[in-house]
Coordinates of C-alpha atoms in Angstrom, one line a residue:
M1 CA 77.0 -2.1 21.7
A2 CA 75.0 -4.4 19.4
G3 CA 72.8 -5.3 22.4
K4 CA 72.1 -1.6 23.1
L5 CA 71.2 -1.0 19.4
L6 CA 68.9 -3.9 19.4
L7 CA 67.2 -2.6 22.5
L8 CA 66.8 0.8 21.0
F9 CA 65.4 -0.6 17.8
A10 CA 62.9 -2.7 19.8
I11 CA 61.8 0.3 21.8
C12 CA 61.3 2.3 18.6
R13 CA 59.3 -0.5 17.1
L14 CA 57.0 -0.6 20.1
I15 CA 56.6 3.2 20.0
V16 CA 54.8 2.6 16.7
I17 CA 52.1 0.6 18.5
V18 CA 52.1 2.5 21.8
G19 CA 52.2 6.0 20.4
L20 CA 54.5 8.9 20.2
T21 CA 54.2 9.5 24.0
L22 CA 56.1 6.5 25.3
N23 CA 54.8 5.0 28.6
P24 CA 57.7 4.7 31.0
T25 CA 56.7 1.1 31.7
V26 CA 57.7 0.1 28.2
T27 CA 61.4 0.9 29.0
D28 CA 61.0 -1.0 32.3
L29 CA 59.6 -3.9 30.4
F30 CA 62.6 -4.1 28.1
R31 CA 65.2 -3.6 30.7
V32 CA 64.1 -5.6 33.7
G33 CA 60.5 -6.5 33.5
I34 CA 60.6 -9.7 31.5
D35 CA 62.4 -12.9 32.3
G36 CA 61.9 -14.2 28.8
K37 CA 62.8 -12.5 25.5
L38 CA 61.0 -9.7 23.6
S39 CA 62.3 -10.1 20.0
V40 CA 62.2 -8.0 16.9
D41 CA 64.4 -10.4 15.0
P42 CA 63.3 -10.6 11.4
H43 CA 63.3 -14.4 11.6
D44 CA 60.9 -14.4 14.6
I45 CA 58.7 -11.8 12.9
K46 CA 58.5 -13.8 9.7
A47 CA 57.7 -17.1 11.5
A48 CA 54.9 -15.4 13.5
S49 CA 53.4 -13.8 10.5
M50 CA 52.3 -17.1 8.8
D51 CA 50.5 -20.2 10.0
F52 CA 49.7 -23.7 8.8
G53 CA 47.0 -22.5 6.5
K54 CA 49.5 -20.5 4.4
T55 CA 46.7 -18.3 3.1
T56 CA 47.0 -15.3 5.4
R57 CA 49.9 -13.1 6.4
N58 CA 50.0 -10.5 9.1
E59 CA 53.3 -9.2 10.4
P60 CA 53.6 -8.3 14.1
T61 CA 55.8 -5.6 15.5
A62 CA 57.5 -7.9 18.1
V63 CA 57.4 -11.5 19.4
L64 CA 57.5 -12.3 23.1
H65 CA 59.0 -15.6 24.2
P66 CA 57.8 -15.7 27.8
A67 CA 59.6 -17.5 30.6
T68 CA 56.6 -17.2 33.0
A69 CA 52.9 -16.3 33.1
D70 CA 54.0 -13.0 34.7
D71 CA 55.8 -12.1 31.4
V72 CA 52.6 -12.6 29.5
A73 CA 50.6 -10.6 32.2
K74 CA 53.1 -7.7 32.1
L75 CA 52.8 -7.4 28.3
V76 CA 49.0 -7.6 28.3
K77 CA 48.8 -5.1 31.1
L78 CA 51.0 -2.7 29.2
A79 CA 48.7 -3.0 26.2
Y80 CA 45.6 -2.5 28.4
Q81 CA 47.0 0.6 30.2
S82 CA 48.8 2.4 27.4
P83 CA 46.8 5.3 25.9
Q84 CA 47.0 4.0 22.3
G85 CA 46.9 0.3 23.1
F86 CA 48.1 -2.6 20.9
S87 CA 46.9 -6.1 20.2
V88 CA 48.3 -9.3 21.7
S89 CA 47.8 -12.8 20.3
A90 CA 49.0 -16.1 21.7
R91 CA 50.6 -18.5 19.3
G92 CA 51.3 -22.1 20.0
H93 CA 52.4 -24.4 17.2
G94 CA 50.9 -22.0 14.6
H95 CA 48.5 -24.6 13.3
S96 CA 45.7 -22.1 12.7
I97 CA 44.2 -22.0 9.2
N98 CA 43.1 -18.4 8.4
G99 CA 45.4 -16.2 10.5
Q100 CA 43.5 -16.7 13.8
S101 CA 46.7 -16.6 15.8
Q102 CA 48.2 -13.7 14.0
T103 CA 48.1 -9.9 14.6
A104 CA 49.2 -7.0 12.4
N105 CA 51.4 -4.4 14.2
G106 CA 50.8 -6.0 17.6
V107 CA 52.8 -8.5 19.7
I108 CA 52.7 -12.2 19.3
V109 CA 53.2 -14.3 22.5
Q110 CA 55.1 -17.3 21.3
M111 CA 53.9 -19.8 23.9
S112 CA 55.9 -22.8 22.6
R113 CA 59.0 -23.8 24.6
S114 CA 62.3 -22.0 23.8
G115 CA 65.3 -20.7 25.7
R116 CA 64.3 -20.0 29.4
N117 CA 61.5 -22.4 29.6
P118 CA 58.3 -22.4 31.7
A119 CA 57.8 -25.3 34.0
V120 CA 57.7 -28.8 32.6
P121 CA 54.5 -30.9 33.1
E122 CA 53.9 -31.9 36.7
V123 CA 51.9 -35.2 37.1
C124 CA 49.8 -35.8 40.2
E125 CA 49.6 -39.6 40.1
K126 CA 47.3 -39.9 43.1
K127 CA 44.7 -37.5 41.9
M128 CA 45.3 -38.4 38.2
Y129 CA 45.9 -35.0 36.6
V130 CA 48.8 -33.1 35.0
D131 CA 49.6 -29.4 35.2
V132 CA 51.0 -28.1 31.9
W133 CA 52.2 -24.8 30.4
G134 CA 49.7 -23.4 27.9
G135 CA 52.2 -23.7 25.1
E136 CA 53.1 -27.3 25.8
L137 CA 52.6 -29.7 22.9
W138 CA 50.3 -32.6 23.5
I139 CA 53.0 -35.1 22.4
D140 CA 55.1 -33.8 25.3
V141 CA 52.2 -34.0 27.7
L142 CA 51.8 -37.7 26.6
K143 CA 55.4 -38.5 27.1
S144 CA 55.4 -37.0 30.6
T145 CA 52.2 -38.8 31.8
L146 CA 53.3 -42.2 30.3
E147 CA 56.1 -42.2 32.8
Y148 CA 53.4 -42.8 35.4
G149 CA 51.3 -45.1 33.4
L150 CA 48.7 -42.4 32.7
A151 CA 47.4 -40.5 29.7
P152 CA 44.9 -37.8 29.0
K153 CA 41.4 -39.1 28.1
S154 CA 40.6 -37.1 25.1
W155 CA 42.8 -36.2 22.1
T156 CA 43.2 -34.5 18.8
D157 CA 44.3 -36.5 15.8
Y158 CA 47.5 -34.5 15.6
L159 CA 49.6 -34.3 18.8
Y160 CA 51.9 -31.5 17.7
L161 CA 49.4 -28.9 18.8
S162 CA 49.6 -26.7 21.9
V163 CA 47.4 -27.3 24.9
G164 CA 46.2 -23.7 25.0
G165 CA 45.5 -23.8 21.3
T166 CA 43.2 -26.8 21.3
L167 CA 41.5 -25.8 24.6
S168 CA 40.7 -22.4 22.9
N169 CA 38.8 -24.3 20.2
A170 CA 37.5 -27.6 21.7
G171 CA 40.0 -30.4 20.9
I172 CA 38.3 -33.3 19.2
S173 CA 39.1 -36.8 17.9
G174 CA 37.6 -40.2 17.9
Q175 CA 37.4 -40.4 21.7
A176 CA 35.0 -37.4 21.9
F177 CA 31.9 -39.6 21.7
N178 CA 32.9 -41.2 25.0
H179 CA 34.9 -38.6 26.9
G180 CA 33.8 -35.5 25.3
P181 CA 36.2 -33.0 23.7
Q182 CA 39.4 -31.9 25.4
I183 CA 37.6 -28.9 27.0
S184 CA 35.4 -31.4 28.9
N185 CA 38.5 -32.9 30.6
V186 CA 40.0 -29.8 32.2
H187 CA 39.9 -29.3 36.0
E188 CA 41.5 -25.9 36.3
M189 CA 43.4 -23.2 34.4
D190 CA 45.6 -20.1 35.0
V191 CA 44.5 -17.4 32.5
V192 CA 45.9 -13.9 31.7
T193 CA 42.9 -11.7 31.0
G194 CA 42.8 -8.8 28.6
K195 CA 43.4 -6.5 31.6
G196 CA 46.7 -8.3 32.4
Q197 CA 45.4 -10.1 35.4
V198 CA 46.6 -13.7 36.2
L199 CA 43.5 -15.6 37.5
T200 CA 43.1 -19.2 38.5
C201 CA 39.7 -20.5 37.3
S202 CA 37.7 -23.7 37.5
N203 CA 34.1 -24.8 37.9
D204 CA 34.2 -23.5 41.5
K205 CA 36.7 -20.5 41.2
N206 CA 36.0 -17.7 38.7
P207 CA 33.7 -20.1 36.8
D208 CA 32.6 -17.4 34.3
L209 CA 36.1 -17.0 33.1
F210 CA 36.7 -20.8 33.1
H211 CA 33.8 -21.5 30.9
S212 CA 34.3 -18.5 28.7
V213 CA 38.0 -19.4 27.9
L214 CA 37.2 -23.1 27.1
G215 CA 36.4 -23.0 23.4
G216 CA 36.6 -19.2 23.6
L217 CA 39.0 -18.7 20.6
G218 CA 41.4 -16.7 22.8
Q219 CA 38.9 -13.9 23.2
F220 CA 38.8 -13.8 27.0
G221 CA 42.4 -14.7 28.1
I222 CA 45.6 -16.5 27.4
I223 CA 45.9 -19.9 29.0
T224 CA 49.2 -20.2 30.8
R225 CA 48.5 -23.4 32.8
A226 CA 45.9 -26.1 32.4
R227 CA 45.2 -29.0 34.7
I228 CA 44.2 -32.0 32.5
A229 CA 42.3 -35.1 33.7
L230 CA 44.2 -38.4 33.2
E231 CA 43.3 -42.1 33.1
P232 CA 45.4 -45.3 33.2
S233 CA 47.1 -45.6 29.9
P234 CA 46.6 -48.7 27.7
Q235 CA 49.7 -50.2 26.2
R236 CA 48.3 -51.4 22.9
V237 CA 45.6 -50.8 20.4
R238 CA 43.6 -53.1 18.0
W239 CA 43.1 -50.8 15.0
I240 CA 40.3 -51.8 12.6
R241 CA 39.0 -50.3 9.3
V242 CA 36.0 -51.4 7.4
L243 CA 34.4 -50.0 4.3
Y244 CA 30.8 -49.1 3.2
S245 CA 29.3 -48.2 -0.1
N246 CA 25.9 -47.4 1.5
F247 CA 25.9 -44.1 3.4
S248 CA 22.8 -44.9 5.4
A249 CA 24.5 -48.1 6.7
F250 CA 27.7 -46.2 7.4
T251 CA 26.0 -43.5 9.5
H252 CA 23.7 -46.0 11.2
D253 CA 26.6 -48.1 12.4
Q254 CA 28.5 -45.0 13.6
E255 CA 25.5 -43.8 15.5
Y256 CA 25.0 -47.2 17.1
L257 CA 28.6 -47.4 18.2
I258 CA 28.6 -44.0 19.9
S259 CA 25.3 -44.9 21.7
L260 CA 27.3 -47.5 23.6
H261 CA 29.3 -44.8 25.5
N262 CA 27.8 -45.7 28.9
Q263 CA 28.4 -49.5 28.4
P264 CA 31.3 -51.4 30.1
Q265 CA 34.7 -51.1 28.4
S266 CA 34.4 -54.6 27.1
E267 CA 31.2 -53.8 25.2
K268 CA 32.3 -50.7 23.2
F269 CA 35.1 -49.4 21.0
D270 CA 37.4 -46.7 22.4
Y271 CA 37.8 -44.6 19.2
I272 CA 35.3 -44.1 16.4
E273 CA 36.0 -42.0 13.3
G274 CA 35.0 -42.2 9.6
F275 CA 36.2 -40.7 6.4
V276 CA 35.1 -40.4 2.8
I277 CA 36.9 -41.8 -0.2
V278 CA 36.1 -40.7 -3.7
D279 CA 36.7 -42.7 -6.9
E280 CA 40.2 -41.5 -7.8
G281 CA 41.4 -41.4 -4.2
L282 CA 43.5 -44.3 -2.9
I283 CA 42.2 -45.8 0.3
N284 CA 45.8 -45.8 1.6
N285 CA 46.1 -42.0 1.4
W286 CA 48.5 -40.1 3.7
R287 CA 46.2 -40.6 6.7
S288 CA 45.7 -44.3 6.1
S289 CA 49.3 -45.2 6.9
F290 CA 48.8 -48.8 8.0
F291 CA 47.6 -49.9 4.5
S292 CA 50.7 -51.1 2.6
P293 CA 51.8 -48.6 -0.1
K294 CA 52.9 -51.7 -2.1
N295 CA 49.3 -52.8 -2.3
P296 CA 47.1 -49.8 -3.0
V297 CA 43.4 -50.4 -2.8
K298 CA 41.1 -48.7 -5.3
I299 CA 37.4 -48.4 -4.9
S300 CA 36.8 -50.2 -8.2
S301 CA 38.7 -53.2 -6.9
L302 CA 36.0 -53.8 -4.2
G303 CA 33.2 -54.1 -6.8
A304 CA 31.2 -51.3 -5.1
G305 CA 28.7 -49.3 -7.1
G306 CA 29.0 -45.5 -7.2
N307 CA 32.1 -43.4 -7.0
V308 CA 32.1 -42.9 -3.2
L309 CA 33.1 -45.2 -0.4
Y310 CA 33.0 -44.6 3.4
C311 CA 35.6 -45.9 5.8
L312 CA 34.8 -46.6 9.5
E313 CA 37.9 -46.5 11.7
I314 CA 37.6 -48.0 15.2
T315 CA 39.9 -49.2 17.9
K316 CA 40.0 -51.3 21.0
N317 CA 42.5 -50.3 23.7
Y318 CA 44.1 -53.0 25.8
Y319 CA 46.9 -53.8 28.2
D320 CA 49.9 -56.0 28.0
S321 CA 48.3 -58.1 30.7
S322 CA 45.0 -58.5 28.7
N323 CA 44.0 -61.9 27.4
P324 CA 44.4 -61.8 23.6
E325 CA 41.5 -64.2 23.2
S326 CA 39.1 -62.0 25.1
I327 CA 40.1 -58.9 23.0
D328 CA 39.5 -61.0 19.8
Q329 CA 36.1 -62.0 21.1
E330 CA 35.1 -58.4 22.1
V331 CA 36.0 -57.1 18.7
E332 CA 34.3 -60.0 16.9
D333 CA 31.1 -59.5 18.9
L334 CA 31.0 -55.8 18.0
L335 CA 31.8 -56.2 14.4
K336 CA 29.0 -58.8 14.0
K337 CA 26.5 -56.0 14.6
L338 CA 27.8 -53.8 11.7
N339 CA 26.8 -53.8 8.1
Y340 CA 30.1 -53.1 6.3
I341 CA 31.4 -54.7 3.0
P342 CA 32.5 -58.2 4.2
A343 CA 35.7 -58.3 2.3
S344 CA 36.9 -54.9 3.4
V345 CA 38.2 -55.6 6.9
F346 CA 41.8 -54.4 7.7
T347 CA 43.2 -54.9 11.1
T348 CA 46.5 -54.3 12.9
D349 CA 47.9 -54.1 16.4
L350 CA 50.3 -51.5 17.5
P351 CA 51.5 -49.6 20.6
Y352 CA 49.1 -47.0 22.0
V353 CA 51.6 -44.2 21.5
D354 CA 52.1 -45.2 17.8
F355 CA 48.4 -45.0 17.2
L356 CA 48.0 -41.6 18.9
D357 CA 51.0 -40.3 17.0
R358 CA 50.0 -41.7 13.6
V359 CA 49.5 -38.4 11.8
H360 CA 52.9 -37.1 12.7
K361 CA 54.5 -40.1 10.9
A362 CA 52.5 -39.2 7.8
E363 CA 53.6 -35.6 8.2
L364 CA 57.2 -36.6 8.1
K365 CA 56.6 -38.4 4.8
L366 CA 54.9 -35.4 3.3
R367 CA 57.7 -33.1 4.5
S368 CA 60.2 -35.3 2.7
K369 CA 58.3 -34.8 -0.5
G370 CA 57.8 -31.1 -0.1
L371 CA 54.0 -31.6 0.3
W372 CA 53.5 -30.3 3.9
E373 CA 54.4 -26.6 3.6
V374 CA 51.6 -25.8 1.2
P375 CA 48.3 -23.9 1.5
H376 CA 45.6 -25.7 3.5
P377 CA 42.1 -24.4 2.7
W378 CA 40.5 -26.5 5.4
L379 CA 36.8 -26.4 6.2
N380 CA 35.4 -28.0 9.4
L381 CA 31.7 -28.2 10.0
F382 CA 29.4 -29.5 12.7
V383 CA 26.4 -31.0 10.8
P384 CA 23.2 -32.0 12.6
K385 CA 22.4 -35.7 12.5
S386 CA 19.0 -35.1 10.9
R387 CA 20.6 -33.5 7.8
I388 CA 23.7 -35.6 7.3
A389 CA 22.2 -37.6 4.5
D390 CA 21.3 -34.4 2.7
F391 CA 24.9 -33.2 3.2
D392 CA 26.2 -36.5 1.7
K393 CA 24.0 -36.1 -1.4
G394 CA 24.7 -32.5 -1.9
V395 CA 28.5 -32.4 -1.1
F396 CA 30.1 -35.8 -1.2
K397 CA 28.1 -37.0 -4.2
G398 CA 27.6 -33.5 -5.6
I399 CA 29.9 -30.5 -5.1
L400 CA 33.1 -32.5 -4.6
G401 CA 34.9 -33.9 -7.7
N402 CA 36.7 -37.2 -8.1
K403 CA 40.0 -36.2 -6.6
T404 CA 41.1 -35.8 -3.0
S405 CA 44.1 -33.8 -1.8
G406 CA 43.8 -34.8 1.9
P407 CA 41.4 -36.7 4.1
I408 CA 37.7 -35.9 4.5
L409 CA 36.6 -37.0 7.9
I410 CA 33.0 -37.6 9.0
Y411 CA 32.0 -38.9 12.4
P412 CA 29.3 -38.3 15.0
M413 CA 29.5 -37.1 18.6
N414 CA 27.1 -37.1 21.6
K415 CA 26.1 -33.5 22.5
N416 CA 25.7 -34.5 26.2
K417 CA 29.4 -34.9 26.4
W418 CA 29.9 -31.2 25.7
D419 CA 29.5 -28.6 28.4
E420 CA 26.9 -26.1 27.3
K421 CA 28.5 -23.5 29.5
S422 CA 31.6 -23.4 27.4
S423 CA 31.9 -20.8 24.5
V424 CA 31.6 -23.5 21.8
V425 CA 28.5 -23.6 19.7
T426 CA 27.2 -26.9 18.3
P427 CA 24.0 -27.9 16.4
D428 CA 20.9 -28.2 18.5
E429 CA 20.5 -32.0 18.3
D430 CA 21.5 -34.8 20.5
V431 CA 23.9 -36.2 17.9
F432 CA 25.9 -34.1 15.4
Y433 CA 28.7 -34.9 12.9
L434 CA 32.0 -33.4 12.4
V435 CA 32.7 -33.1 8.7
A436 CA 36.3 -32.0 8.1
L437 CA 37.7 -31.4 4.6
L438 CA 41.4 -31.4 5.5
R439 CA 42.7 -30.7 2.0
S440 CA 46.0 -29.3 0.7
A441 CA 46.3 -27.1 -2.3
L442 CA 48.9 -28.2 -4.8
D443 CA 50.6 -26.4 -7.7
N444 CA 51.1 -29.5 -9.9
G445 CA 49.2 -28.4 -13.0
E446 CA 45.9 -30.0 -11.9
E447 CA 43.3 -27.2 -11.7
T448 CA 41.0 -29.1 -9.3
L449 CA 43.8 -29.2 -6.7
T450 CA 44.6 -25.5 -6.8
L451 CA 44.0 -23.1 -3.8
K452 CA 41.5 -21.2 -5.9
H453 CA 39.5 -24.3 -6.9
L454 CA 39.4 -25.7 -3.4
S455 CA 38.5 -22.4 -1.8
E456 CA 35.7 -22.0 -4.3
E457 CA 34.4 -25.5 -3.4
N458 CA 34.4 -24.5 0.3
R459 CA 32.3 -21.4 -0.6
K460 CA 29.9 -23.7 -2.6
I461 CA 29.5 -26.0 0.3
L462 CA 28.7 -23.2 2.7
K463 CA 26.2 -21.7 0.2
F464 CA 24.6 -25.2 -0.3
C465 CA 24.1 -25.6 3.4
K466 CA 22.6 -22.1 3.8
E467 CA 20.2 -22.5 0.8
S468 CA 19.3 -26.0 2.0
N469 CA 18.7 -24.7 5.5
I470 CA 21.2 -27.2 6.9
K471 CA 22.1 -25.5 10.2
V472 CA 25.8 -26.2 10.3
K473 CA 28.2 -24.6 12.8
Q474 CA 31.8 -24.0 11.8
Y475 CA 34.5 -25.7 13.9
L476 CA 37.7 -23.7 13.9
P477 CA 35.4 -20.9 12.6
H478 CA 36.5 -18.2 10.2
Y479 CA 34.4 -15.1 9.5
T480 CA 35.3 -11.6 8.3
T481 CA 32.5 -9.6 9.8
Q482 CA 30.9 -9.3 13.2
E483 CA 27.5 -9.9 11.7
E484 CA 28.7 -13.4 10.7
W485 CA 29.9 -14.0 14.2
V486 CA 26.6 -12.9 15.7
E487 CA 24.9 -15.4 13.5
H488 CA 27.4 -18.1 14.4
Y489 CA 26.9 -17.7 18.1
G490 CA 23.1 -17.2 17.9
D491 CA 21.6 -17.2 21.4
K492 CA 25.0 -17.2 22.9
W493 CA 26.1 -13.9 21.4
Q494 CA 24.9 -11.6 24.2
H495 CA 26.7 -13.8 26.7
I496 CA 29.9 -13.8 24.6
Y497 CA 29.7 -10.0 24.3
R498 CA 29.2 -9.4 28.0
K499 CA 32.1 -11.6 28.9
K500 CA 34.3 -9.9 26.4
M501 CA 33.6 -6.6 28.0
E502 CA 34.3 -8.1 31.4
F503 CA 37.6 -9.8 30.7
D504 CA 39.0 -7.9 27.6
P505 CA 37.2 -4.6 27.5
R506 CA 39.7 -3.0 25.0
H507 CA 39.5 -6.0 22.7
I508 CA 43.2 -6.5 22.9
L509 CA 43.3 -10.3 22.6
A510 CA 43.2 -12.6 19.6
T511 CA 42.3 -10.0 17.0
G512 CA 43.2 -12.4 14.2
Q513 CA 39.9 -14.2 14.9
R514 CA 38.0 -10.9 13.9
V515 CA 35.3 -11.4 16.4
F516 CA 35.7 -8.0 17.9
E517 CA 37.3 -4.8 16.6
P518 CA 40.1 -3.4 18.8
R519 CA 39.2 -0.4 20.9
F520 CA 42.2 1.7 20.2
G521 CA 43.9 3.6 17.4
S522 CA 42.9 2.6 13.9
E523 CA 46.6 2.2 12.9
V524 CA 46.8 -1.1 14.7
R525 CA 43.6 -2.7 13.4
S526 CA 44.3 -6.1 11.6
W527 CA 41.4 -5.8 9.2

């Protein structure tokens, strides 16, 4: 009896989005059409209505836990064919910042594993790739591939993100200078379009869909399978950090190191990132986990002038069979060419997996202190190389105060490692920087750490860039009007619009991004 009542309740909820004239396929969908689970449980609804950013809430009508790609296709096809229509948004780990994976009054497709699971990762050792479900977390992809001595080439800093989620944005970390972003390391995908079609796409098959979906913010389809390129996995990592007080020296050294991307493995580092430290911020902040918390390092202790330091973080991968002396020599030869503060070198060796999973360990520490489930007013920008010094002067030494509430990353990438056919937009220069203000808002009585203050700083930064004609592009972009999206995409906008009309003509998918307004009843609009 309880099951029948729940079914009736679910159908009634869906009537709200489909309309008073119920399409018969809805009943079929609830009764026999889905191998997974369509839920209206308040717990599921609540979980899907929030994300990591903790600044935006949109409550869906139902949550689909799919067992197969066909489940996703049946739901989207229903939305596409029903007279009134409803929105559908895919959600992985829910790590979006401004409600990008949410939808109001629509259906969330919860892609993460639960209950009757989609297929586990399948590794092809001979051809060095792995086929994975779109909702698979990268940490689980890594665990599967390591059984074969293989690993993906390009990463994000945080592994508890879904494959479909990062491929819908780009997926970047300190390997991007060498291998490109994660979207540059995909052979093939299965995608559910906004018409409810399941299509396999690659460079050779349905290439327009393939390139549109990569970095496409979920606008053109839901990724249900991705074939990821692999390489032999190293066993260990030499992890090095050095400090700079001179911004010009800091950027010069980073740009020099990424210029070595075509050199033999022995003559370059494998990972290059940088971050900014202001006067009152400890160098061993939550991201800097290998610095001993018993021996905090302050900027003032290094005798550096000014109130800002810059940290270069680099690694050298190696194997258990590698000659330790040769690794030492390779690192020494590279470090000799850099102009960091001599007394600032910190070095450690650790297993490759531990390095890749370093942020999760810091997450566990923050969770234990109640500092993880807080608002995250992040701002991520691609800044052209030619203006990075102006950005430093105006933002790091200007707008930002003397307190940090999370890491501020800054590191360069090579544009030629990015496929221009993807939907991502980057600055029109050969080298551009990611600047990521990954801050957390705290309610601890300090006004400079509040959500209001940090959000206002973000607005000031964007205003400064516009007034200074620094042609930044947002990564993980967030806009509230289509005019802003048109400006964001620039010359790509007409292409984006045409592909939207081809693959999602009713604008059903990923309405939380606010790129396109849904083409159905106003009662289901999410803005």
